Structure formats: C-alpha cells, structure tokens
Coordinates of C-alpha atoms in Angstrom, one line a residue:
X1 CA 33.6 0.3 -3.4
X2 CA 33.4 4.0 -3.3
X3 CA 33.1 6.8 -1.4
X4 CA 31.8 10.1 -0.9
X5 CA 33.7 13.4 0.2
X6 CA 36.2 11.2 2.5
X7 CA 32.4 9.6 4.4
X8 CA 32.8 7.0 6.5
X9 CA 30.3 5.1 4.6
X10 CA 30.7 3.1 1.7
X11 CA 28.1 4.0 -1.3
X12 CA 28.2 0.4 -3.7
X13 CA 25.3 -1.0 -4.0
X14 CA 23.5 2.0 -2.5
X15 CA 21.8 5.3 -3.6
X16 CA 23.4 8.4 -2.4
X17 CA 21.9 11.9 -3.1
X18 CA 23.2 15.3 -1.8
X19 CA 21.1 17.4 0.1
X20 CA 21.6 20.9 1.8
X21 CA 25.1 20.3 2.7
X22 CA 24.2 16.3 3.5
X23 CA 24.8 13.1 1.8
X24 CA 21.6 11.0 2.1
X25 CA 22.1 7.5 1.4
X26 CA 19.6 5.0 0.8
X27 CA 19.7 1.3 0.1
X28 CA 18.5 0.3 -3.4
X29 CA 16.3 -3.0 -2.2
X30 CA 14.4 -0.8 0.3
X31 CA 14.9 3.1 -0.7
X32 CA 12.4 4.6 1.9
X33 CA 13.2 1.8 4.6
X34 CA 16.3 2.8 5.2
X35 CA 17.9 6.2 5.2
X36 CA 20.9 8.0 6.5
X37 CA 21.4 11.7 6.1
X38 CA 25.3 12.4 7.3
X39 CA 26.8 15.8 8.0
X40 CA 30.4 16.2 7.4
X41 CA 30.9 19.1 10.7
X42 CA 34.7 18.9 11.5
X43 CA 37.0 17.2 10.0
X44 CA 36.7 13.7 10.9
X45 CA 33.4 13.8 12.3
X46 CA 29.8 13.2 11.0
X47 CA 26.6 13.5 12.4
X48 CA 24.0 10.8 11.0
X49 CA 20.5 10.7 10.8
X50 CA 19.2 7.4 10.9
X51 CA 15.4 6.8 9.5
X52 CA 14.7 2.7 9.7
X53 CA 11.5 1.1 8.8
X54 CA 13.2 -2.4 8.2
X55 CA 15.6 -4.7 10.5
X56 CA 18.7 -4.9 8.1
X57 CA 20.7 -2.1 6.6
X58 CA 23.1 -2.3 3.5
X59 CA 24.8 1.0 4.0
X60 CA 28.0 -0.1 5.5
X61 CA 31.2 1.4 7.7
X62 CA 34.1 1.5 5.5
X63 CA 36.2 -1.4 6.8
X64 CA 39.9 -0.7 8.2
X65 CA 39.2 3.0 10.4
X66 CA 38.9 3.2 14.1
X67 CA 35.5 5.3 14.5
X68 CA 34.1 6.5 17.8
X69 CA 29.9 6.7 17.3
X70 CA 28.1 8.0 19.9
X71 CA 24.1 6.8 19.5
X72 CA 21.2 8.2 21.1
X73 CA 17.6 6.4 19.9
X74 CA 14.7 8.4 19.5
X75 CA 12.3 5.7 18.7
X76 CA 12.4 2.2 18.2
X77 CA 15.5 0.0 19.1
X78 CA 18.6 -1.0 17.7
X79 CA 21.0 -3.9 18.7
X80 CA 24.5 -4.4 18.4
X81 CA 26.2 -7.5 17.9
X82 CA 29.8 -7.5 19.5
X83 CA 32.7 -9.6 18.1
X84 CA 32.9 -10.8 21.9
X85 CA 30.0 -12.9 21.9
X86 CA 27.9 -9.6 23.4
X87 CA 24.5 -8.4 22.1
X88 CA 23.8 -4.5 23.3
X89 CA 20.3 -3.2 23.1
X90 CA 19.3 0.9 23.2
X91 CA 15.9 2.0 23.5
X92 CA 14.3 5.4 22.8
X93 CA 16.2 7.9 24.9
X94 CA 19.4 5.9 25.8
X95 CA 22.5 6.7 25.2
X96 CA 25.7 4.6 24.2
X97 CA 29.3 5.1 23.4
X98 CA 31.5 2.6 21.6
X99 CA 34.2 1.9 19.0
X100 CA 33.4 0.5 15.6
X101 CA 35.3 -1.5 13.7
X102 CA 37.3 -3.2 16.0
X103 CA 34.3 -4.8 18.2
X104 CA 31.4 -4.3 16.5
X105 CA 30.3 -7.4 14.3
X106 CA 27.0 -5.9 13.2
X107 CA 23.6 -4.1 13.6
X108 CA 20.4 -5.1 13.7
X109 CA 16.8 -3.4 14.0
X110 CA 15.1 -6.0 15.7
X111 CA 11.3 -4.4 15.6
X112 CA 12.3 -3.0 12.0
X113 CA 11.8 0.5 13.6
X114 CA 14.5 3.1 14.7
X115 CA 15.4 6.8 14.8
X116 CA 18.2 8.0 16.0
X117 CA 21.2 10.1 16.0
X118 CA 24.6 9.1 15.8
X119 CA 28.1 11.4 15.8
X120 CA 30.7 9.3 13.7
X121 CA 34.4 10.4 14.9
X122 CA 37.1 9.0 12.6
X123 CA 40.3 8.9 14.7
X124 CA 42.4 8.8 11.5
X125 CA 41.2 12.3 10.8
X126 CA 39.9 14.1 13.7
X127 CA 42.0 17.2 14.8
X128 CA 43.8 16.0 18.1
X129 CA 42.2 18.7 19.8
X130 CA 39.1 21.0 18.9
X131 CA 40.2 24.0 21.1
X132 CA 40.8 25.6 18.3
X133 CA 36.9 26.0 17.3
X134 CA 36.3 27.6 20.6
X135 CA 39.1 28.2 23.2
X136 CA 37.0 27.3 26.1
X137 CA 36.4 24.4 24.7
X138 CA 38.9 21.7 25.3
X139 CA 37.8 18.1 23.8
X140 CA 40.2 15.5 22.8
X141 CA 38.7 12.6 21.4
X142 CA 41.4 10.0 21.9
X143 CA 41.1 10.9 26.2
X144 CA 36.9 10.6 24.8
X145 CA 37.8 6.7 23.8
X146 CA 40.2 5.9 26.8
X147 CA 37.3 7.2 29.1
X148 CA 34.5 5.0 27.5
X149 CA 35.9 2.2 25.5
X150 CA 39.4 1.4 27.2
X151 CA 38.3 -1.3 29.3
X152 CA 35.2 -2.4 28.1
X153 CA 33.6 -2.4 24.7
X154 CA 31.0 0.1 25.4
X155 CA 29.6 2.5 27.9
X156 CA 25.7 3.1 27.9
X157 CA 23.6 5.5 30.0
X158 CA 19.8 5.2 30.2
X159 CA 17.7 7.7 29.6
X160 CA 18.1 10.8 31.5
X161 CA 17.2 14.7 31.4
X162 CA 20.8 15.4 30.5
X163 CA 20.6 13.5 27.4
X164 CA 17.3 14.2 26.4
X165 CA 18.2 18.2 26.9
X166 CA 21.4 17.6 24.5
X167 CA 20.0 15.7 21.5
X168 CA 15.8 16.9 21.7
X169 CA 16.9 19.9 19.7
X170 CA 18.6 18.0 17.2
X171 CA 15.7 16.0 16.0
X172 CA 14.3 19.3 14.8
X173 CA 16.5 21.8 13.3
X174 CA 15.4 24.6 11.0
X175 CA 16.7 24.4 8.0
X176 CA 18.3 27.5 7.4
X177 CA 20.5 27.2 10.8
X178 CA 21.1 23.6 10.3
X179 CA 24.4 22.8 9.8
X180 CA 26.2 25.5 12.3
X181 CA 23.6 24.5 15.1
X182 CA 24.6 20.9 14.4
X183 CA 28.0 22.1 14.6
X184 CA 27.2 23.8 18.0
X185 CA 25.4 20.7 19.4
X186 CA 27.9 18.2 18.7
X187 CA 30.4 20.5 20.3
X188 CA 28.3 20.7 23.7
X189 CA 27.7 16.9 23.3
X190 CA 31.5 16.0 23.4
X191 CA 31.9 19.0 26.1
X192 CA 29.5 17.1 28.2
X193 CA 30.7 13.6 27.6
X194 CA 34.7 15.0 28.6
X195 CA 33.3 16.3 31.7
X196 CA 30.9 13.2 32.4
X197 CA 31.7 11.1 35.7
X198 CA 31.0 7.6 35.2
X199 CA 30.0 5.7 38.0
X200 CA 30.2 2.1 38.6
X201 CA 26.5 1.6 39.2
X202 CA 25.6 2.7 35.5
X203 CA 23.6 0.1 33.6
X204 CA 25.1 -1.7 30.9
X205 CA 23.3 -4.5 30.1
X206 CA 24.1 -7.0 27.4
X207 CA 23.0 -10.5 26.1
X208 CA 25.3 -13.2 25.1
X209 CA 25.2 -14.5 21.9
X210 CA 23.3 -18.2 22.7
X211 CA 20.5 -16.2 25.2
X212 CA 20.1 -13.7 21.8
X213 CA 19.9 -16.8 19.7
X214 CA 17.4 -18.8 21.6
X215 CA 15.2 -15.5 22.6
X216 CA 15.3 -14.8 18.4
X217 CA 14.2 -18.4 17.6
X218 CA 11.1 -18.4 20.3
X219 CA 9.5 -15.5 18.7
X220 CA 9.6 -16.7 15.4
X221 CA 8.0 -19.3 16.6
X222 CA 5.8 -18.1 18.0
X223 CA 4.7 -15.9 14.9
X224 CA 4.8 -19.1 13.2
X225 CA 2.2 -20.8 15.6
X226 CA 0.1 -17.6 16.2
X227 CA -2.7 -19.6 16.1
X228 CA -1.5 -21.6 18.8
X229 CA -1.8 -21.2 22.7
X230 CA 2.1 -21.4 23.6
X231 CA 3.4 -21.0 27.1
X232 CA 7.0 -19.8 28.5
X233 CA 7.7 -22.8 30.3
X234 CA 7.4 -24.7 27.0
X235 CA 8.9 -22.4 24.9
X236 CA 12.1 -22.1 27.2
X237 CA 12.3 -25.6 27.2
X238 CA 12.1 -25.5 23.5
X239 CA 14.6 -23.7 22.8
X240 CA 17.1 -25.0 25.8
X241 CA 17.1 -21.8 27.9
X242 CA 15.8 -20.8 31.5
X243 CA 12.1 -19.1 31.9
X244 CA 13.4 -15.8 33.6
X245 CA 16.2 -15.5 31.1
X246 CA 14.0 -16.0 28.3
X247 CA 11.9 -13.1 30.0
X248 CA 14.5 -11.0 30.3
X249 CA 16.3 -11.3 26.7
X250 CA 12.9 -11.0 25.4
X251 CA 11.9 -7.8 26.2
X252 CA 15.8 -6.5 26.1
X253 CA 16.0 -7.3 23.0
X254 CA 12.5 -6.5 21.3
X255 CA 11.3 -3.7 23.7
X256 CA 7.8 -5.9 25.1
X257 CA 7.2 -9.0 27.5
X258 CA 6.1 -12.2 25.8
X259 CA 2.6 -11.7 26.3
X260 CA 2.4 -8.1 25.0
X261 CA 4.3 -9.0 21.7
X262 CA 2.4 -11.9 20.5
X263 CA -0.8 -10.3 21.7
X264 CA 0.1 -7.2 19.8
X265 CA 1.4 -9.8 16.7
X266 CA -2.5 -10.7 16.8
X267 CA -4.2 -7.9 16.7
X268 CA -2.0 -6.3 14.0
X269 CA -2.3 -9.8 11.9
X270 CA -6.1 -9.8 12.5
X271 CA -6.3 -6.0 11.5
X272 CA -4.8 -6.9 8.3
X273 CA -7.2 -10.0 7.7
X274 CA -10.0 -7.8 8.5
X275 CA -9.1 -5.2 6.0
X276 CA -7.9 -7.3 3.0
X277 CA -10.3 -10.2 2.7
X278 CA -13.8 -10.9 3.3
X279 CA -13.1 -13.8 5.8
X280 CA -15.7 -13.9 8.6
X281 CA -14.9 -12.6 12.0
X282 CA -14.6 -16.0 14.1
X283 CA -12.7 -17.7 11.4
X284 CA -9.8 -14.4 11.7
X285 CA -10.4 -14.8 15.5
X286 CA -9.4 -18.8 15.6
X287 CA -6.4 -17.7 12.6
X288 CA -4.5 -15.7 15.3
X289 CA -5.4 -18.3 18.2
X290 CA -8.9 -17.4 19.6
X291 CA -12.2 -19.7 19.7
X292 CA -14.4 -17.7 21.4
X293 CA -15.2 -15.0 19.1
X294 CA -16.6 -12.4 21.8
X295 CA -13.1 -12.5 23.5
X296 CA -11.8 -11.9 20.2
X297 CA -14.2 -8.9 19.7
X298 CA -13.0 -7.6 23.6
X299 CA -9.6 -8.3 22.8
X300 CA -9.3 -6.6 19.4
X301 CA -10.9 -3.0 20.8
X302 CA -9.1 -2.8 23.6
X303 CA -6.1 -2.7 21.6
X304 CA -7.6 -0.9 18.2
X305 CA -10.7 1.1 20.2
X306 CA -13.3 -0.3 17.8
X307 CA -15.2 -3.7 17.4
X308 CA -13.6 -6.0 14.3
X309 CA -16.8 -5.4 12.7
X310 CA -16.7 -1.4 13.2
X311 CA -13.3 -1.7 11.9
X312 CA -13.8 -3.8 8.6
X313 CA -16.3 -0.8 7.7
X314 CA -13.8 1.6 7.8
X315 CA -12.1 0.1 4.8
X316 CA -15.4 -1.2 2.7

C-alpha cells in the first residue's frame, strides 16, 4: 500500500491526482461517486472534502495511527459503525468528534449521498501545541481527545448557529485564498472546540448493532416488495424488532419515516419507468403498489408537480 506526502490515506487501488496544493483521491470502481480532496495544513492535520454519490467508499485510513476527525455533514448522512456494537448517524448540519482507528469499525453512506467536511489530526505527528501559529492561540489536541473521546467513543452536537457559522464558509472558498483561510478556519474550529462546555443533556444518539441490522433488512424489503402494501406491525414482526424502535432506527439511520421513504422509493421508481419504457400508466402505477390509477396520477404530482402523463412528454 502506498501513500502520499505522509496522508493519512492509503492510495492502492485508488486514483489520486494533485490539485492546487490538494491530493484528490478517487476510487477506480466509481471515480465521480466518490471523492476526497485533502489538505495537508499543519503538520499532522488534514482537512478533507468529502463528495459521495454512492454508500461505500474504498479510500481507506491507514491502519495502526490514532487520528482525531472532527465531521460536520453538509448534505446527506453518513453512519459510523463502532467496534462496540454502536451505529452513530450525522445529518446535514451536525457535528461529531471521535477517534479513528481504535473504535471505529467502518463507514457507511446509507442514502448514497453525503458532503461534508472532516479535519483529520494524526496524534503521531501533530505539534503538542499550536501556540506557536498564533500566540493567542493555545490548542493542544491531546487535552482536545481527553475532552471528547476519554470516556466515551464520541461526542456529537446537533446542529446549531455556532457550527453552522464555523464551517458555512468553508464549503465555499475562493480559490486563490484557499489554503491559508483553511488554515485560519481549522484554527478557529479547534479554538472553539478547546473552549466548548459540554453539557450532559447533549444528544448523542446511537443504534446498536441488531436494531441497525433489522432496520437495514426491512427496507430492503420493502424495495423488494414495492409493489406490495406492507405495514410496520408486520414488518417489525418480520424482522424480530419492536414497532417504535423500528420507527426510530428508521429514520436515524436513513434520514425519512417509513412511509415517506417507500413513498418517495415509488415515485422515483415510477419516474424512471415513465421515462425509459413505453409501459402504460396503470400498469407503472400497480408496478410500484397502486391499483387505482387516478391515486397514482395524485400521488405522483404531488411529489414531481406534474401528471405521469405531462411527465413522460418531457422526455419523448
């Protein structure tokens, strides 16, 4: 396996390009499904871009270093699997801070859409202190991972206007300022977190492994059966878990309620019917689990503004 400019990642079996001072990797399978753009800032710490149209990446942590990340999620949502038995979910605008390496087992994309920031501090590397980058400020990352991952695995804040105001800017940097304002912001980020009090109400809600299990297996099959009318109560007897936990996981983990998903599925299934073969309207409509073709029709515009019939023209 190798490695780029002392990275964090490993590059076999992936493409890596350099870019204005960044190494972009990219994963041969899926090039433009998944991308990371890293910035080597201080020694021993990276900020990463993370562009994800797909719910597995092969770009990898280099096994054996303890790195602090620090996520925030733009769009989308992105789960991590703990070696615990613990599944963690972040939405757009939340905030987590955890170890990686030692308790992380893996991550997962489970809408196979995410954007998001992460800063990557290598312990093995980082300068004990970064006072000397600016004397008034006094971060030192190994008091940064007593505070958040001493004892517990990870610390996650919800979305709030402090965040937001810390990493909004980052999402859209001009290029010719880009790597001393990321320099700047990643400062002010770890300036904030050192002075953050953590409170014991904060939210930090996880999944254990069986409830992410069971929750995974219903909506496959439901996707499966699409054309099927499926309720909760059978499938949370299904798939041996409780109706309000099978709520609950559900939309931690993919973002929706039940209902919304699999009506959404529908819709976005029936679009692509509608668009790619010449099938009629009421035979797409039973496909995706409707007999009555008018509440098909009412069912389809309110979710794509336009009748199925309007919307088959747009693509004759």
């Amino acid at each position: 396996m190798n490695q780029t400019n002392n990275s964090i990642f490993v590059s076999s079996d992936v493409i890596t390009e350099q870019s204005n001072g960044a190494t972009v990797y990219k994963s041969k399978r899926n090039p433009d499904d998944c991308i990371l753009t890293c910035y080597p800032l201080f020694e021993g710490i990276e900020l990463v871009y993370y562009d994800m149209h797909a719910q597995t990446c092969e770009i990898e942590l280099i096994q054996g270093r303890e790195i602090l990340e620090v996520n925030h999620c733009q769009e989308g949502r992105v789960e991590f699997e703990y070696k615990n038995g613990e599944y963690l979910y972040l939405s757009s605008g939340d905030l987590s801070i955890q170890k990686r390496g030692k308790d992380i087992r893996n991550s997962y994309f489970p809408i196979g859409h995410y954007h998001g920031i992460s800063v990557m501090i290598d312990m093995t590397r980082v300068p004990r202190c970064l006072s000397c980058v600016l004397d008034d400020v006094f971060v030192t990352p190994t008091e940064l991972v007593k505070k958040f991952c001493s004892d517990k695995t990870y610390t996650i804040m919800r979305e709030n206007k402090s965040i937001e105001h810390i990493f909004s800017e980052l999402y859209s940097v001009p290029g010719n300022i880009r790597k001393g304002y990321l320099k700047v912001k990643v400062l002010e980020l770890l300036l904030f977190l050192s002075a953050l009090e953590i409170t014991n109400d904060e939210e930090r809600k996880y999944f254990s492994r069986s409830q992410v299990i069971a929750t995974k297996q219903a909506k496959e099959y439901l996707i499966r059966h699409i054309d099927e009318q499926i309720t909760i109560p059978q499938l949370a007897d299904m798939f041996g878990i409780s109706q309000t936990t099978l709520k609950i996981c559900f939309k931690g983990v993919y973002g929706d309620t039940i209902h919304t998903f699999i009506n959404n599925y529908k819709m976005q299934t029936a679009a692509v019917l509608l668009k790619e073969t010449d099938r009629s309207v009421l035979d797409i409509a039973c496909s995706v689990g409707y007999t009555n073709g008018s509440k098909f029709a009412g069912a389809f515009k309110k979710f794509m503004n336009v009748t199925p019939n309007e919307f088959r023209k747009l693509y004759v």
